[in-house]
Coordinates of C-alpha atoms in Angstrom, one line a residue:
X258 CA 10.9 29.4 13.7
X259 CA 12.7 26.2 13.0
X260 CA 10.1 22.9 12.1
X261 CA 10.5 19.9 14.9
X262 CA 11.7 17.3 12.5
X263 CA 11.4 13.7 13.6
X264 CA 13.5 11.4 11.9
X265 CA 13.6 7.6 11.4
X266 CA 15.3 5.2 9.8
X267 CA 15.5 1.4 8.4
X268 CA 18.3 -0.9 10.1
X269 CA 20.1 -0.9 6.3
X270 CA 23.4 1.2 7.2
X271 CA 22.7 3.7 4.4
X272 CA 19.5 4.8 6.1
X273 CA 21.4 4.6 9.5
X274 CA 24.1 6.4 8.7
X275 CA 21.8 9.4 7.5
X276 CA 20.1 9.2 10.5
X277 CA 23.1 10.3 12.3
X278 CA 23.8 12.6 10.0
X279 CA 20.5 14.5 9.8
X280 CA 20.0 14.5 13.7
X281 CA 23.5 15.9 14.2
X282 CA 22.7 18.8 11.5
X283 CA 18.7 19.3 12.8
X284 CA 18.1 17.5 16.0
X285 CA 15.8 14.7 16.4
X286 CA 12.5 15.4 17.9
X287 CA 10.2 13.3 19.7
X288 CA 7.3 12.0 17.1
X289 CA 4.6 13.0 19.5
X290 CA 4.5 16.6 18.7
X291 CA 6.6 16.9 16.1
X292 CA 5.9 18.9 12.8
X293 CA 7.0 16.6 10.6
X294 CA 8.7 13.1 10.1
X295 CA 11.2 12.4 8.0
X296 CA 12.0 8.3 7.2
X297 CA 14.8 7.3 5.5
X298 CA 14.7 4.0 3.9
X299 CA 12.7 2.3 0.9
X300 CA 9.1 2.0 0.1
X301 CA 8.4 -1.1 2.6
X302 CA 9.9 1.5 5.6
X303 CA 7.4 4.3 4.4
X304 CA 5.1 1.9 4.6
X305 CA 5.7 0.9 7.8
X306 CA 6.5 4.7 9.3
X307 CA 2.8 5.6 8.2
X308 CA 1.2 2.3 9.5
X309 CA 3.3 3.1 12.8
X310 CA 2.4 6.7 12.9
X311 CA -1.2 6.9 11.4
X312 CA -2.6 8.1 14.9
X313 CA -0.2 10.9 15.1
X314 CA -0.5 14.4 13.4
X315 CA 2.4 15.0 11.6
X316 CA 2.6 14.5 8.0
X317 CA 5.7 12.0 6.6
X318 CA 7.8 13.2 4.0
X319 CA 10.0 10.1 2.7
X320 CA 14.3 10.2 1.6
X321 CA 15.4 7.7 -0.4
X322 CA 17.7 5.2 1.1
X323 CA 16.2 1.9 -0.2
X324 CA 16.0 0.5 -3.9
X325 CA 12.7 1.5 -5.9
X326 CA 11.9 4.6 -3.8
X327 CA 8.8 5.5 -5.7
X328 CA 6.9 7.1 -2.4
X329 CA 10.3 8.9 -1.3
X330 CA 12.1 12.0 -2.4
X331 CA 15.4 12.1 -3.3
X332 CA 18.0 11.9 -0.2
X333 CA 19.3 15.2 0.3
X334 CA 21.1 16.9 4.1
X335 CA 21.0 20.0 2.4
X336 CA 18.1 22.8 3.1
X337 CA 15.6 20.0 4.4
X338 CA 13.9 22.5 6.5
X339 CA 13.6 24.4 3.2
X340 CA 12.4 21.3 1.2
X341 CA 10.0 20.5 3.9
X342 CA 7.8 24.0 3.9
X343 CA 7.7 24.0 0.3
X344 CA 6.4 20.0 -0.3
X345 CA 3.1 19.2 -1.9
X346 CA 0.9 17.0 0.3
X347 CA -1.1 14.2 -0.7
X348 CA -3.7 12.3 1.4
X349 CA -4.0 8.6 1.1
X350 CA -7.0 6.6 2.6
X351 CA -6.4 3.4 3.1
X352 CA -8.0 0.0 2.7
X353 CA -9.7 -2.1 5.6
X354 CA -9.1 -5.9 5.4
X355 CA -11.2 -8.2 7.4
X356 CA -9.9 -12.0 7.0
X357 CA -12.0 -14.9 8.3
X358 CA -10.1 -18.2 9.2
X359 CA -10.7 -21.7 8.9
X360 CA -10.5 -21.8 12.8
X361 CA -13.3 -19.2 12.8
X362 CA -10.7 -16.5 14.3
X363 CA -11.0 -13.0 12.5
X364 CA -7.7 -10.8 11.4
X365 CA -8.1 -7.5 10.9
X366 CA -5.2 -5.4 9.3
X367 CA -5.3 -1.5 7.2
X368 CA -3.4 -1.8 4.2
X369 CA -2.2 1.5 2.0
X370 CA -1.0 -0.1 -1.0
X371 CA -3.3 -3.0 -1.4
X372 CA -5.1 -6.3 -0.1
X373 CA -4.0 -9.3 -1.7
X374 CA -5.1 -13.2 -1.7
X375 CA -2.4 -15.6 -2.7
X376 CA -2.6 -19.7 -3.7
X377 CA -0.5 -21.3 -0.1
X378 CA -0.5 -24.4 -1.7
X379 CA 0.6 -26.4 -5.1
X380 CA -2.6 -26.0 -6.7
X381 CA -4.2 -23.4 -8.0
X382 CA -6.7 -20.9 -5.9
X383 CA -10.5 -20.9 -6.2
X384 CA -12.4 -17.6 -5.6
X385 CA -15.7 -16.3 -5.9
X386 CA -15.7 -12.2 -6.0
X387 CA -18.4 -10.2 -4.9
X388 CA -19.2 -6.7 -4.8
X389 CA -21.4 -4.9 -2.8
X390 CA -23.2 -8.2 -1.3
X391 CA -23.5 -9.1 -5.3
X392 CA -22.1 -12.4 -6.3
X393 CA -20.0 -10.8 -9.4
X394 CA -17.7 -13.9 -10.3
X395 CA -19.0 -17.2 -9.1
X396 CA -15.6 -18.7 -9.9
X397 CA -12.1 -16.9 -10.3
X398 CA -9.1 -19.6 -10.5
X399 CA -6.0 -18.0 -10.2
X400 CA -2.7 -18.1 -8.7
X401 CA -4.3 -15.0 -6.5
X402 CA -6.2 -12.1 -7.0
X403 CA -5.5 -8.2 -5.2
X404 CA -7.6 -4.8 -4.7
X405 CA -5.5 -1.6 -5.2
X406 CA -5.3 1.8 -4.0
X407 CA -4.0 4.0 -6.4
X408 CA -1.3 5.0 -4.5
X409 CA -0.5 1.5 -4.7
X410 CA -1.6 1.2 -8.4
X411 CA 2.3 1.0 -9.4
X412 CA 3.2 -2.1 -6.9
X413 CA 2.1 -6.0 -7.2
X414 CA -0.7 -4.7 -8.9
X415 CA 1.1 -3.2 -11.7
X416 CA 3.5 -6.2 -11.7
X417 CA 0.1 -8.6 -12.3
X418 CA -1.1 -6.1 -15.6
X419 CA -3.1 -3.9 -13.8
X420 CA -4.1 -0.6 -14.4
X421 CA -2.2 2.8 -12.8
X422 CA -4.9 4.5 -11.3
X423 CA -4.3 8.7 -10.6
X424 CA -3.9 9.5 -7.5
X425 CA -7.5 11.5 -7.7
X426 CA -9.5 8.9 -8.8
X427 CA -12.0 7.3 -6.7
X428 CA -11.7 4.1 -8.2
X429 CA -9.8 0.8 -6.9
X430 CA -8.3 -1.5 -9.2
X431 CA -9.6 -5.6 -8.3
X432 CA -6.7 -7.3 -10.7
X433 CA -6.3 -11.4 -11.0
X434 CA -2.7 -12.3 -10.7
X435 CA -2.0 -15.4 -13.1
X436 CA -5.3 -16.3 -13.9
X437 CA -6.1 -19.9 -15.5
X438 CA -10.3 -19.3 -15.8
X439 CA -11.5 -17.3 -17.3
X440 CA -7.9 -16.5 -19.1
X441 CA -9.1 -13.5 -20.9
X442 CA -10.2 -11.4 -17.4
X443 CA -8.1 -8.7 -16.8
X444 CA -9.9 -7.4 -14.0
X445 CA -11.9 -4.4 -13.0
X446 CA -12.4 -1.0 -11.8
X447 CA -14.6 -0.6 -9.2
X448 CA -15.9 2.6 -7.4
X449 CA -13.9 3.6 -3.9
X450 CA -17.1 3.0 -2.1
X451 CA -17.2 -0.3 -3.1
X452 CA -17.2 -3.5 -0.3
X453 CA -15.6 -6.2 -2.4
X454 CA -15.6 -9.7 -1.2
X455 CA -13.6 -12.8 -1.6
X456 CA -14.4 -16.3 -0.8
X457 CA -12.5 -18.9 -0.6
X458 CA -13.9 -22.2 -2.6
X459 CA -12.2 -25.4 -1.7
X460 CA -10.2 -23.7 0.8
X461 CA -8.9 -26.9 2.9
X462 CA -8.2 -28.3 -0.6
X463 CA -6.2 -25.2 -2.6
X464 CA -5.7 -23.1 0.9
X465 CA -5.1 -19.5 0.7
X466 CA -3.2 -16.8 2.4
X467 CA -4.4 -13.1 2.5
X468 CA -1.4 -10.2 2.6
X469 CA -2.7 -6.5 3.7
X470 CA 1.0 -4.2 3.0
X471 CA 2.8 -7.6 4.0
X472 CA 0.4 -8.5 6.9
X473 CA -0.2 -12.0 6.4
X474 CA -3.4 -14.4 7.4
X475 CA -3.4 -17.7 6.4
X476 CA -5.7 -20.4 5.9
X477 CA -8.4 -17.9 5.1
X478 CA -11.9 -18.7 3.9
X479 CA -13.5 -15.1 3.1
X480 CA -11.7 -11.8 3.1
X481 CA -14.1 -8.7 3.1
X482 CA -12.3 -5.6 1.9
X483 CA -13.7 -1.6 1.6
X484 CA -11.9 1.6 1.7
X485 CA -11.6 3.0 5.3
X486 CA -12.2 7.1 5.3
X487 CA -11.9 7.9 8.8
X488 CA -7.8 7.1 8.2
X489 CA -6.2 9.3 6.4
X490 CA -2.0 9.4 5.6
X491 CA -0.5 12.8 4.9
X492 CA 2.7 12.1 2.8
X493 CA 4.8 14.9 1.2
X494 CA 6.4 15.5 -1.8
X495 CA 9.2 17.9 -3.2
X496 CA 7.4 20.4 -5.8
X497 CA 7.0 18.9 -9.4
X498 CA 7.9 15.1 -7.8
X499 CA 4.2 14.6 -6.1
X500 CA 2.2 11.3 -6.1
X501 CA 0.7 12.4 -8.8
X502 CA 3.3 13.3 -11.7
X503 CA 4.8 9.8 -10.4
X504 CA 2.0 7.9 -11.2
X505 CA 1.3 9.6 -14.2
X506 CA 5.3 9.6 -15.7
X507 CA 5.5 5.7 -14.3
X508 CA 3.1 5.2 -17.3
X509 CA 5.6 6.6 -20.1
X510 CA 8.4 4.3 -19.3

């Protein structure tokens, strides 16, 4: 029995003209109900097809037609139905981001790679951390600071030194980006259960601006962050080219 293969693409030709080609070769099924989905594009489209989809069933196995690619496979018309029964899933849980405006309005946005909180003006941001209601940092200044899944271990977290976290581990990686004091923090590991907290010191004076997977809240003056369980992302992978080895080779390079 054939799979019911949704596909979707990004607007960059590439990934449109793939689309055409893999619907005319497979058909193009509806989402709702479908067995799998299949996006073409880069990482920021993943990201966005398993924001969109999160509610539906079907797990999303990724083809290259971006730059970086690291959460696709590579693009292939050939035996995709093939490909697609013998992928390796993995299961990402996202992180729940909570930001709290000066205005006293409240943004709430899911982020899969990882919550970060960036300077929005000329001088440099303020931030008390705290973890678990437990004032851990009482002053953090920085050009920004971001907590990481490890799924998204290898993106802006890995660009601001910090750690590649397996895919396994129930950690999340809290990393400074640019910090001024203290200059010798290079952040910290902290358990997936963990409820970290940022505040904002001096916000109308150094405001910043909080970004969940690109979501972005400005003028914020606490952002509360924890790992959400109750989502949970299926994403596939060819055989030998999971989440795992990636994250693991990414460190040998």
């Amino acid at each position: 029995m054939s799979l019911k293969i949704a596909f979707c693409a990004s607007n960059a030709p590439i990934a449109q003209s793939a689309l055409a080609g893999l619907s005319r070769r497979y058909g193009n099924h509806a989402e709702k109900g479908a067995d799998v989905i299949v996006a073409l594009g880069g990482d920021g489209f993943m990201l966005h097809t398993l924001h969109r989809t999160e509610e539906l069933a079907a797990p999303v196995y990724g083809m290259n037609r971006g730059t970086v690619g690291f959460l696709m496979n590579e693009y292939s018309e050939h035996a995709l139905e093939e490909r697609l029964a013998a992928a390796e899933e993995a299961v990402i849980n996202p992180l729940s981001m909570r930001a709290h405006r000066a205005d006293g309005s409240d943004h709430r946005a899911l982020a899969i790679n990882e919550v970060s909180l960036l300077r929005a003006g000329p001088q440099a941001a303020r931030l008390a951390i705290h973890v678990d209601g437990k004032l851990r940092m009482p002053e953090l200044v920085c050009d920004g600071a971001l907590l990481a899944t490890p799924a998204g271990s290898t993106a802006y977290n890995y660009s601001a030194h910090g750690p590649i976290l397996p895919i396994g581990a129930e950690v999340l990686a809290l990393t400074a980006v640019a910090a001024f004091r203290p200059r010798r923090w290079r952040g910290a590991l902290l358990p997936k259960a963990a409820e970290v907290t940022f505040e904002v010191l001096e916000a109308e004076k150094r405001p910043v601006m909080a970004e969940a997977d690109s979501q972005s809240v400005r003028d914020v003056v606490r952002v509360d962050i924890r790992s959400e369980p109750s989502v949970a992302h299926r994403v596939l992978f060819d055989p030998g080219h999971g989440l795992e080895e990636r994250l693991i080779r990414e460190q040998f390079v």
